[in-house]
Short mmCIF file of C-alpha atoms and ligand atoms in Angstrom, two decimals:
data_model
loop_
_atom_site.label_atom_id
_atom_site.label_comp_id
_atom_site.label_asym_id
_atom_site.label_seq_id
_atom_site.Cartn_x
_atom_site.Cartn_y
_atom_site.Cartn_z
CA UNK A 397 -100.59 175.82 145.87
CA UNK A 398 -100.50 173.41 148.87
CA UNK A 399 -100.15 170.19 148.20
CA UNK A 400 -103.88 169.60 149.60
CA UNK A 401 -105.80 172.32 147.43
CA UNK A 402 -103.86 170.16 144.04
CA UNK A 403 -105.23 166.84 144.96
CA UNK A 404 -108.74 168.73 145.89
CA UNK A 405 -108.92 170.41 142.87
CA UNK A 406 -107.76 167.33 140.67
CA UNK A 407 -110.56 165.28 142.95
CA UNK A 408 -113.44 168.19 141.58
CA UNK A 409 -112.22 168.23 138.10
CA UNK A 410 -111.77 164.44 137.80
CA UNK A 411 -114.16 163.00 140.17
CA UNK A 412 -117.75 162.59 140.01
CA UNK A 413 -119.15 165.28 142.48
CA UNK A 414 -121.13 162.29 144.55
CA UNK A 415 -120.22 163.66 148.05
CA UNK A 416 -118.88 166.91 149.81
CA UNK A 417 -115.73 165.70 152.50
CA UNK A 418 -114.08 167.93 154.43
CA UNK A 419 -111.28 169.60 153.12
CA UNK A 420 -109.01 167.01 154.29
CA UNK A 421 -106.65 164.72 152.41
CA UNK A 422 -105.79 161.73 153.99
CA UNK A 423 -102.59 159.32 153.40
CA UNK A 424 -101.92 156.88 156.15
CA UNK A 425 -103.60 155.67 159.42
CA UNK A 426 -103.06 153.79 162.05
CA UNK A 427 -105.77 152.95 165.15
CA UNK A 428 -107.69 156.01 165.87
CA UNK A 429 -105.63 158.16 163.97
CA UNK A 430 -105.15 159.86 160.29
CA UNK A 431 -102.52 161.69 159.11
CA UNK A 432 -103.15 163.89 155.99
CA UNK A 433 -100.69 164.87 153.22
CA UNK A 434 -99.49 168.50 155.15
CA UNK A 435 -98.42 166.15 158.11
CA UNK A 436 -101.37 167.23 160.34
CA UNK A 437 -102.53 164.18 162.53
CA UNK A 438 -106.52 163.92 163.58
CA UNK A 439 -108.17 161.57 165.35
CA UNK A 440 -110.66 159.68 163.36
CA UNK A 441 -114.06 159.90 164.59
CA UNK A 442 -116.33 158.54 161.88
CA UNK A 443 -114.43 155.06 161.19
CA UNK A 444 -115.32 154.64 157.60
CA UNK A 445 -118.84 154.83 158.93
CA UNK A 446 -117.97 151.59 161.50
CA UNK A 447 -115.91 149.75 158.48
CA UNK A 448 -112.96 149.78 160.70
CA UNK A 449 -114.16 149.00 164.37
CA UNK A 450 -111.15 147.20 164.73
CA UNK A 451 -108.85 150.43 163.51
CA UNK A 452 -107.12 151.97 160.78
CA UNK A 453 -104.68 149.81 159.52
CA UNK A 454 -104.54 146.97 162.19
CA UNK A 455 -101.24 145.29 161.91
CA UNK A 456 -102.70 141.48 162.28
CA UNK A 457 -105.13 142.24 159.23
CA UNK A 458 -102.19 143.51 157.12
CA UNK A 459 -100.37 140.57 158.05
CA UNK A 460 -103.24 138.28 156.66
CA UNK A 461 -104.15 140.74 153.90
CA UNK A 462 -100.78 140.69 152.56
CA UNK A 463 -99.96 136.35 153.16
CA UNK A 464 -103.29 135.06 151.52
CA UNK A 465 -102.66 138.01 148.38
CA UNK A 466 -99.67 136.16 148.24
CA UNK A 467 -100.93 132.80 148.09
CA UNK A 468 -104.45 133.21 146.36
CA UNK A 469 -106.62 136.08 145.96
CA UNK A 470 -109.76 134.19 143.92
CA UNK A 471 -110.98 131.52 142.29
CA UNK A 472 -113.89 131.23 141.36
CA UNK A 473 -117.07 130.21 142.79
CA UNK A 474 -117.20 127.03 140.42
CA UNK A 475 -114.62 125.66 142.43
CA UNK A 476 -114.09 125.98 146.58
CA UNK A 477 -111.27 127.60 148.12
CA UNK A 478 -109.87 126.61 151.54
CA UNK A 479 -110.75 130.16 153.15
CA UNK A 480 -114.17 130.13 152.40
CA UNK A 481 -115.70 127.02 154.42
CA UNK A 482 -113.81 128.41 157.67
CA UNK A 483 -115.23 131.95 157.01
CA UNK A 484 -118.37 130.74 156.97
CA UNK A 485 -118.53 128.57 159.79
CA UNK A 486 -117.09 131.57 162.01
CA UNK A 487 -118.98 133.82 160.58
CA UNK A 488 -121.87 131.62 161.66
CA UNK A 489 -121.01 131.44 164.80
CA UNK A 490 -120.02 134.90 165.62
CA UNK A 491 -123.46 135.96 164.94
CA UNK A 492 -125.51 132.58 166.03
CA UNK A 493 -126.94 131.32 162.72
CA UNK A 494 -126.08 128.51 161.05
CA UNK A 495 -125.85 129.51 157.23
CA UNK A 496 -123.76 132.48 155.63
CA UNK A 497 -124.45 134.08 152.17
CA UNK A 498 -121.18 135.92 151.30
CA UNK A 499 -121.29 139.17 149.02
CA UNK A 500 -119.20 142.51 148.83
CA UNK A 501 -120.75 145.27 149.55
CA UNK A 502 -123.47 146.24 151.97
CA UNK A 503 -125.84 147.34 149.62
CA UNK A 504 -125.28 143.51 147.60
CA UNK A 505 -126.21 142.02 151.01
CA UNK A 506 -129.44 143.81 151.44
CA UNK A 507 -130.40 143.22 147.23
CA UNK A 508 -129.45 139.62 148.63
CA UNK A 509 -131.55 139.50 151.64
CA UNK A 510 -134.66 141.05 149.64
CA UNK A 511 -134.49 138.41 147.44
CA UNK A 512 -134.23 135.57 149.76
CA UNK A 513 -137.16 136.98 152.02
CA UNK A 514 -139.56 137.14 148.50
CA UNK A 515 -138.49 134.01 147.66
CA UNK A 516 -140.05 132.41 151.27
CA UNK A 517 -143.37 134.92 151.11
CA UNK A 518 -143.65 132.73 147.51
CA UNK A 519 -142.44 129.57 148.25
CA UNK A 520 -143.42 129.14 151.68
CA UNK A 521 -145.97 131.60 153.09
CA UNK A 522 -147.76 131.23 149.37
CA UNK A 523 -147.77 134.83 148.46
CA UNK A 524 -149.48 135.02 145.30
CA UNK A 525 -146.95 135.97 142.28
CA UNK A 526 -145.10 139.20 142.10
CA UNK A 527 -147.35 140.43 145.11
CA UNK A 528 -144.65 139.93 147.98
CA UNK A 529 -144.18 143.42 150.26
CA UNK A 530 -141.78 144.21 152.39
CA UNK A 531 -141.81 147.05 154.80
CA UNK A 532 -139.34 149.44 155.57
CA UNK A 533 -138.39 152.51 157.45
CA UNK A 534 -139.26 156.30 157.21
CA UNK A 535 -135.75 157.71 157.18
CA UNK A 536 -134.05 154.08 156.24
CA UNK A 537 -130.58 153.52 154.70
CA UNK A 538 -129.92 150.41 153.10
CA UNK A 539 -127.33 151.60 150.20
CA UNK A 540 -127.49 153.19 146.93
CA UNK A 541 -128.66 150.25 144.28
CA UNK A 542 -131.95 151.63 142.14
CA UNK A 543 -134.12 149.09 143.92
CA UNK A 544 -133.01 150.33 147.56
CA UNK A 545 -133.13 153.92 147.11
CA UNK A 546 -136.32 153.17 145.48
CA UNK A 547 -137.95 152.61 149.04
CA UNK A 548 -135.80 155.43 150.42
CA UNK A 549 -137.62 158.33 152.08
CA UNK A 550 -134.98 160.95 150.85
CA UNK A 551 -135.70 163.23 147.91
CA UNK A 552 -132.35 163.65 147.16
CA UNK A 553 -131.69 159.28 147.31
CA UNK A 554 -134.26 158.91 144.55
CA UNK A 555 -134.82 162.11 142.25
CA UNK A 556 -134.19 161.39 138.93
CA UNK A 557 -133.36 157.89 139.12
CA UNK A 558 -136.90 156.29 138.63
CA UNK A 559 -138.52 154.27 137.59
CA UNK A 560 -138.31 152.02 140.82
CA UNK A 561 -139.15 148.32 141.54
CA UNK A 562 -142.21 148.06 143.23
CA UNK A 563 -143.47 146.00 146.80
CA UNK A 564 -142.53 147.87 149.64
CA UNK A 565 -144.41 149.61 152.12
CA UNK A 566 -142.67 152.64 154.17
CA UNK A 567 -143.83 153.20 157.84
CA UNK A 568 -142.91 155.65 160.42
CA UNK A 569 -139.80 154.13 162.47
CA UNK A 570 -140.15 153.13 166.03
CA UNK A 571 -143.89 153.45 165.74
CA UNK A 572 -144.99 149.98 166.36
CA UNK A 573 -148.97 150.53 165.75
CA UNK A 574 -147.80 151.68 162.43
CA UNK A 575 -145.93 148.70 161.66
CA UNK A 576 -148.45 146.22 162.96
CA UNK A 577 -151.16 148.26 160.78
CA UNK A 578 -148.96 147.99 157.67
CA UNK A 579 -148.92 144.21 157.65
CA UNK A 580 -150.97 142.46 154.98
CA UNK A 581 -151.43 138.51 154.05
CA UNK A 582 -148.83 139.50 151.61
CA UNK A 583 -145.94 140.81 154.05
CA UNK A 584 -143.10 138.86 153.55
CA UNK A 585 -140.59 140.44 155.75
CA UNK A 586 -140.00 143.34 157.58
CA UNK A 587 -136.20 145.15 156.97
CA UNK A 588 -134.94 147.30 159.06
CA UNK A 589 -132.37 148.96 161.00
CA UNK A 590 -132.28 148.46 164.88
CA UNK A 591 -130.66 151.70 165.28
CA UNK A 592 -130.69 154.34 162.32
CA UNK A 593 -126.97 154.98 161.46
CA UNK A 594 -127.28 157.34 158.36
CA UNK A 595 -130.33 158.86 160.09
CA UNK A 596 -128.37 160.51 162.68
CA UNK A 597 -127.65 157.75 165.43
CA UNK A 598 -131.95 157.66 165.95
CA UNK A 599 -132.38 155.09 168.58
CA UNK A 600 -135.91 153.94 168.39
CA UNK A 601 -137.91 153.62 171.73
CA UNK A 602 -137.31 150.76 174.81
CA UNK A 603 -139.51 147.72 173.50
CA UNK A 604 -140.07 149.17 170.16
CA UNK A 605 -137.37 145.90 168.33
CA UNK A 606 -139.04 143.33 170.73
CA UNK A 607 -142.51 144.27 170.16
CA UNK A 608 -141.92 144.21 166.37
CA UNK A 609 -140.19 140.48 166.56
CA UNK A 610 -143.29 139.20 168.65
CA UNK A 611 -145.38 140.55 166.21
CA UNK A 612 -143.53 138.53 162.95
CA UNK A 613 -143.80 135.20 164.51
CA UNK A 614 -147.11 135.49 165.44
CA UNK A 615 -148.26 137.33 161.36
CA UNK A 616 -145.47 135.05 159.82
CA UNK A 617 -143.59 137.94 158.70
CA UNK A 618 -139.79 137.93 158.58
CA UNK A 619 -138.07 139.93 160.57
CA UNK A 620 -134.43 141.26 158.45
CA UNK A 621 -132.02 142.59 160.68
CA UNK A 622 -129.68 145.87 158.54
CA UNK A 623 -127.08 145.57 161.02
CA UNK A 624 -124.05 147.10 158.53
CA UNK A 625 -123.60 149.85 160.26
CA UNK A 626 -124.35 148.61 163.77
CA UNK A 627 -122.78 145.33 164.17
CA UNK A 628 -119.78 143.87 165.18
CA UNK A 629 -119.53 145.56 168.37
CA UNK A 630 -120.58 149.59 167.54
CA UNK A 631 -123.44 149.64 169.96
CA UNK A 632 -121.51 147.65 172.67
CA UNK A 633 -123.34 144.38 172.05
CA UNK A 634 -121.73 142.12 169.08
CA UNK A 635 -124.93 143.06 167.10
CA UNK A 636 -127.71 145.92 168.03
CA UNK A 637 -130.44 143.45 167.84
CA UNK A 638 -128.76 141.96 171.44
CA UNK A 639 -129.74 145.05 172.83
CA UNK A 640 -133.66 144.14 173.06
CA UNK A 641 -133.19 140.11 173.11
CA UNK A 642 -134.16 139.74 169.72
CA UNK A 643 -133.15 137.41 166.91
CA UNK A 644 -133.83 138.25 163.39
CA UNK A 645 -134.85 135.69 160.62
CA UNK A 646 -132.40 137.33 158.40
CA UNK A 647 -129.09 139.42 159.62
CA UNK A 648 -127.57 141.19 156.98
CA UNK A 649 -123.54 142.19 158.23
CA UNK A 650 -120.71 144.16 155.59
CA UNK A 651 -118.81 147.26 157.01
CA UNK A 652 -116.31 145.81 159.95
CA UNK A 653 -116.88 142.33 158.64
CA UNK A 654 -113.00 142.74 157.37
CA UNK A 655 -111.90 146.02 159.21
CA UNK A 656 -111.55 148.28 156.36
CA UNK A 657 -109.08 146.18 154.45
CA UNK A 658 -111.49 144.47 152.22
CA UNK A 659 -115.65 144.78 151.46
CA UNK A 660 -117.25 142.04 152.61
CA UNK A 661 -120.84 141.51 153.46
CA UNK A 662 -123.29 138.39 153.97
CA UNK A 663 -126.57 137.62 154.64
CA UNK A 664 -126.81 135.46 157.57
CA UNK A 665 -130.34 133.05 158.12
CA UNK A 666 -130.95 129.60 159.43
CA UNK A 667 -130.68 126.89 156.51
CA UNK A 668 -134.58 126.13 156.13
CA UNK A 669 -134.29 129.98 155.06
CA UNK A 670 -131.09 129.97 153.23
CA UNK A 671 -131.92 126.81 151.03
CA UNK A 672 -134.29 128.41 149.60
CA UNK A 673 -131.40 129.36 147.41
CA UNK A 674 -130.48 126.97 144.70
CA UNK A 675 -127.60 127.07 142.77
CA UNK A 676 -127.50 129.25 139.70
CA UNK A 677 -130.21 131.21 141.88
CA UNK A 678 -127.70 134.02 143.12
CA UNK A 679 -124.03 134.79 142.83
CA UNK A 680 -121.00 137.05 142.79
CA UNK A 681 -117.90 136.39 140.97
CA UNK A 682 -115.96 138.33 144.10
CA UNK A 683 -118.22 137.08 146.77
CA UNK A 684 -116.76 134.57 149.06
CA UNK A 685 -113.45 134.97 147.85
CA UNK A 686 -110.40 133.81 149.64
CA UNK A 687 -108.46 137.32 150.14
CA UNK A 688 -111.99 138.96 151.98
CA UNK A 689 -112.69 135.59 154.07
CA UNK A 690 -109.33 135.41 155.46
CA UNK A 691 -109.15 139.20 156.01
CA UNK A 692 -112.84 138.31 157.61
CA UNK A 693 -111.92 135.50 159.81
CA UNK A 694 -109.15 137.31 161.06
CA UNK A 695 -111.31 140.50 161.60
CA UNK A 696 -114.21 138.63 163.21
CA UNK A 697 -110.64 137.00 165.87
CA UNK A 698 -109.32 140.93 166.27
CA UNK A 699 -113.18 141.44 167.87
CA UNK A 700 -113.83 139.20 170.22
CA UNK A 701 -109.55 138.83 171.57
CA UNK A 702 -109.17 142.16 171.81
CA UNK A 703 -112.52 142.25 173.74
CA UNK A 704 -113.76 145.27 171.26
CA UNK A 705 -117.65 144.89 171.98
CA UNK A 706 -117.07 145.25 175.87
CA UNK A 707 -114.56 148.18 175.41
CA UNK A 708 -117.38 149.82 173.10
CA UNK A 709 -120.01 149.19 175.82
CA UNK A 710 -117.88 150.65 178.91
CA UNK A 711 -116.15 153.76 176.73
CA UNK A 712 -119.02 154.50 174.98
CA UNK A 713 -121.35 154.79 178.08
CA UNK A 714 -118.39 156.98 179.46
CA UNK A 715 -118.06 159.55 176.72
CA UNK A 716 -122.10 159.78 176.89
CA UNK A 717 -122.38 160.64 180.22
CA UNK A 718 -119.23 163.39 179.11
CA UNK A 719 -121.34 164.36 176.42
CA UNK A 720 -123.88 164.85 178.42
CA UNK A 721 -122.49 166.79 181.00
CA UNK A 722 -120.88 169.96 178.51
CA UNK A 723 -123.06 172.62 179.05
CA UNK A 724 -123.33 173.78 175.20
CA UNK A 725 -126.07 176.59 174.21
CA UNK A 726 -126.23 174.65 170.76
CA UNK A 727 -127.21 170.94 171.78
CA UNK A 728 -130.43 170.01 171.40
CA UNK A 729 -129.52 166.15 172.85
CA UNK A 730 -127.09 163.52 173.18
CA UNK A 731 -127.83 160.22 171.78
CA UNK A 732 -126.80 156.64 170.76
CA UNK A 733 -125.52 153.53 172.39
CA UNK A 734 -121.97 152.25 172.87
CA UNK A 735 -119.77 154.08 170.75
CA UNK A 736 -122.29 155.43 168.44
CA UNK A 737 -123.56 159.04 169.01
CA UNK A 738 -125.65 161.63 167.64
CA UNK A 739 -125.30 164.91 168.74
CA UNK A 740 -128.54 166.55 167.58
CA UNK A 741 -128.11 170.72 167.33
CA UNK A 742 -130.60 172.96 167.81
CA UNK A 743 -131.84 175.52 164.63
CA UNK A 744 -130.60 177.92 165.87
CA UNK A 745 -126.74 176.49 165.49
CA UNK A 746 -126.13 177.29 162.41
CA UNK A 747 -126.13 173.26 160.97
CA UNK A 748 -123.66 170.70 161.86
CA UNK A 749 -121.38 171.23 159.05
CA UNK A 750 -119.32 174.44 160.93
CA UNK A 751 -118.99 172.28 163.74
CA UNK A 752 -117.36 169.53 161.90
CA UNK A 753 -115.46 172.01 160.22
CA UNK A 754 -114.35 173.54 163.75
CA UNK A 755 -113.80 169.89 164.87
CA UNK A 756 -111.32 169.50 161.86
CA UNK A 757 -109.33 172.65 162.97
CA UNK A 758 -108.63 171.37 166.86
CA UNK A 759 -107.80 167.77 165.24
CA UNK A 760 -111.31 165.27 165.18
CA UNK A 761 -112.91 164.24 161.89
CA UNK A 762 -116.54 164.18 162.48
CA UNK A 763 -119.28 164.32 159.19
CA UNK A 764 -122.35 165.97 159.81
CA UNK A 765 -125.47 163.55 158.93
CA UNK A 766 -128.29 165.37 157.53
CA UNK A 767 -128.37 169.05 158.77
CA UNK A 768 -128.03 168.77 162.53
CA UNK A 769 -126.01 165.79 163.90
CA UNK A 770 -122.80 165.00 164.35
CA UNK A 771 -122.61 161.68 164.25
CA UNK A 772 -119.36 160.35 167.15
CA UNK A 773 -118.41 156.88 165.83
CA UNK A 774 -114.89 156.32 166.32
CA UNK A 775 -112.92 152.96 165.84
CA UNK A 776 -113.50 150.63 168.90
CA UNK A 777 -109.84 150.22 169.31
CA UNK A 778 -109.79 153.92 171.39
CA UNK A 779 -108.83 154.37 174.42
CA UNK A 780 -109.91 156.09 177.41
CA UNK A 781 -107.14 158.87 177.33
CA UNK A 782 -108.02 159.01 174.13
CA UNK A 783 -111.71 159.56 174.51
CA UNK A 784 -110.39 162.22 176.84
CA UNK A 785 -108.34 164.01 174.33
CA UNK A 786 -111.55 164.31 172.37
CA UNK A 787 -113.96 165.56 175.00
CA UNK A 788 -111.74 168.48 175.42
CA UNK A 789 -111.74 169.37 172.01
CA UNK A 790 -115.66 168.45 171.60
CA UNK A 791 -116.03 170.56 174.73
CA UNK A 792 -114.62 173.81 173.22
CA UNK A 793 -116.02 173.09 169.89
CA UNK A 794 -119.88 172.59 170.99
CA UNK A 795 -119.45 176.10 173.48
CA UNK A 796 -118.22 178.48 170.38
CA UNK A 797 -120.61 180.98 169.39
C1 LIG B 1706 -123.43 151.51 154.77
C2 LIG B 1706 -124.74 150.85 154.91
C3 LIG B 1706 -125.30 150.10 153.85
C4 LIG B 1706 -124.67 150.03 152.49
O1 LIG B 1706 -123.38 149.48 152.49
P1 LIG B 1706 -122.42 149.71 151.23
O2 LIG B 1706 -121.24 148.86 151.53
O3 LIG B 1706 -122.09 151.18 151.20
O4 LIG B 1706 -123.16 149.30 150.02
C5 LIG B 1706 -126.49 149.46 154.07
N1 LIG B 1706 -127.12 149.54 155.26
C6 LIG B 1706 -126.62 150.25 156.30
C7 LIG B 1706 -127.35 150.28 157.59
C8 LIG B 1706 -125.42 150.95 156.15
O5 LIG B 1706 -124.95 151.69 157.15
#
């Protein structure tokens, strides 16, 4: 038995049976590339869903990683650490607010951000008690907790794991008449998504984010920014929300905020907002500490000296127009921004998933998302010969029967 079928078959009889990778077993990285445990090398094109923008392995984050583990890894949040205050204030900076609520995990930031946008609808916009709503998105993904899948609009996100908390109101994404229709004297915020990652790369329409901003100053409805998946640098701006001019009340960050090496997250708001928050009010014994901020800090440095966000923005437009070009009889269209795209197949293709699995064979590690997409999301560290070496392969993939 190969030495990938053992650790498969230990994985299904040991593992919970939560998700359904390719048959692929990976043991280092480095950049834009995996090697797996037969010696095969592929070029990573999914990044750990954007968790490491700044690539597998990235020698500077190792070297940080591996000097603050050495000197302290936590404390405690009863007492400060000399990481943390720095994090914050770059943090801050990086993303043009001016207070920083550090978590773990994305899903953590987004039970984080809920909480601080009820808090304001009671406190400040006088929402009577327990009636604060917030709306979402058809087709949303904000993580796994019971209260986020709970406004999920996937069957297979919720089924079986009710009953959920109540107070928020789906509408259809990128349908701004919706949205404005959906907005009661007891809105508190608005969450969502500028572009829909786990959705399949769904860019809404021109206008659609700006619109929806005007709209919460003038209803005094918060506008929460999801940008996990598309921030720091994925859609060629530093954050998606750039991309229409728009500023959101609340910006919730996690994935690439340490490159892969550690989960952080945060909730990012301007202090009015974020003193709402008292303490005792919300906490995490891990959030914060001084291994993830340092890892962080030097992350959030990798980004903007290694000019990431423009090199997103200038390959990413490149291998669209590529994309574009290949004259497949399976592609339905090519979409996305920076280096973020959806290839959407047509029915009649057979699904995603054989693609993916063809990718695999001639060396790319795409995932499907839902039936029909293949979702192109490499790390931002890629280079142009690079993106070439991919076309060709994408190229002969997409044109099989
Ligand atoms: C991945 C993701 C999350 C959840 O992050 P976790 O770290 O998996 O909990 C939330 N929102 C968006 C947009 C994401 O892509």
């Amino acid at each position: 038995m190969s030495i990938t079928t053992q650790i498969i078959e230990q994985n299904e009889t040991y593992g919970a049976h939560n998700y359904h990778p390719l048959p692929v077993v990976i043991e280092k990285a480095e950049g834009v590339w995996v090697h797996d445990v037969e010696g095969k090398k592929y070029m990573d094109c999914l990044a750990a869903y954007s968790a490491v923008n700044q690539g597998h392995c990235h020698p500077r984050l190792l070297k940080v990683l591996t000097d603050q583990a050495a000197r302290c890894t936590l404390t405690s949040r009863a007492f400060h650490n000399d990481q943390l205050g720095p994090f914050c204030a770059e943090l801050a900076a990086f993303c043009g607010k001016e207070a920083v609520l550090p978590m773990n995990t994305g899903a953590e930031a987004v039970e984080t951000a809920i909480k601080l946008v009820r808090r304001w609808g009671y406190d400040v916009k006088g929402i009577g008690e327990d009636q604060a709503e917030i709306i979402v998105c058809d087709g949303n993904f904000h993580g796994r907790t019971t209260t986020i899948v709970g406004f999920s609009s996937e069957a297979d996100y919720q089924r079986g794991f009710g009953p959920f908390t109540p107070g928020f109101k789906l509408v259809p994404y990128g349908d701004f008449e919706a949205f404005a229709a959906a907005i009661t004297d007891n809105t508190c915020a608005f969450l969502v998504e500028p572009i829909q990652g786990e959705a399949g790369v769904v860019v809404p329409k021109e206008g659609y984010l700006r619109q929806v901003a005007d709209l919460c100053k003038q209803k005094k409805v918060l506008l929460v920014a999801d940008e996990i998946q598309s921030g720091f640098g994925r859609t060629g701006r530093k954050f998606a929300c750039e991309l229409e001019g728009v500023e959101p009340d609340v910006l919730i960050v996690g994935k690439a905020a340490a490159g892969g090496f550690y989960p952080v997250s945060a909730v990012l708001a301007d202090r009015v907002l974020m003193d709402l928050f008292k303490p005792g009010d919300h906490g995490s014994t891990f959030g914060g500490n001084p291994l993830g901020a340092a890892v962080a800090r030097e992350a959030l440095k990798i980004l903007t000296e290694e000019k990431l966000v423009e090199r997103s923005a200038e390959l990413g437009t490149y291998l669209m127009g590529k994309l574009q070009d290949i004259d497949s009889p399976h592609v339905d269209l090519v979409r996305g921004v920076g280096l973020w795209i959806g290839i959407v197949l047509k029915p009649s293709a057979g699904g995603a998933r054989r693609f993916c699995e063809a990718l695999m064979g001639e060396g790319l590690l795409c995932k499907e998302t839902h039936e029909n997409v293949i979702r192109i999301a490499p790390p931002l560290v890629i280079t142009r010969e690079e993106v070439d070496w991919a076309l060709t392969r994408l190229e002969r993939v997409l044109k099989m029967d």
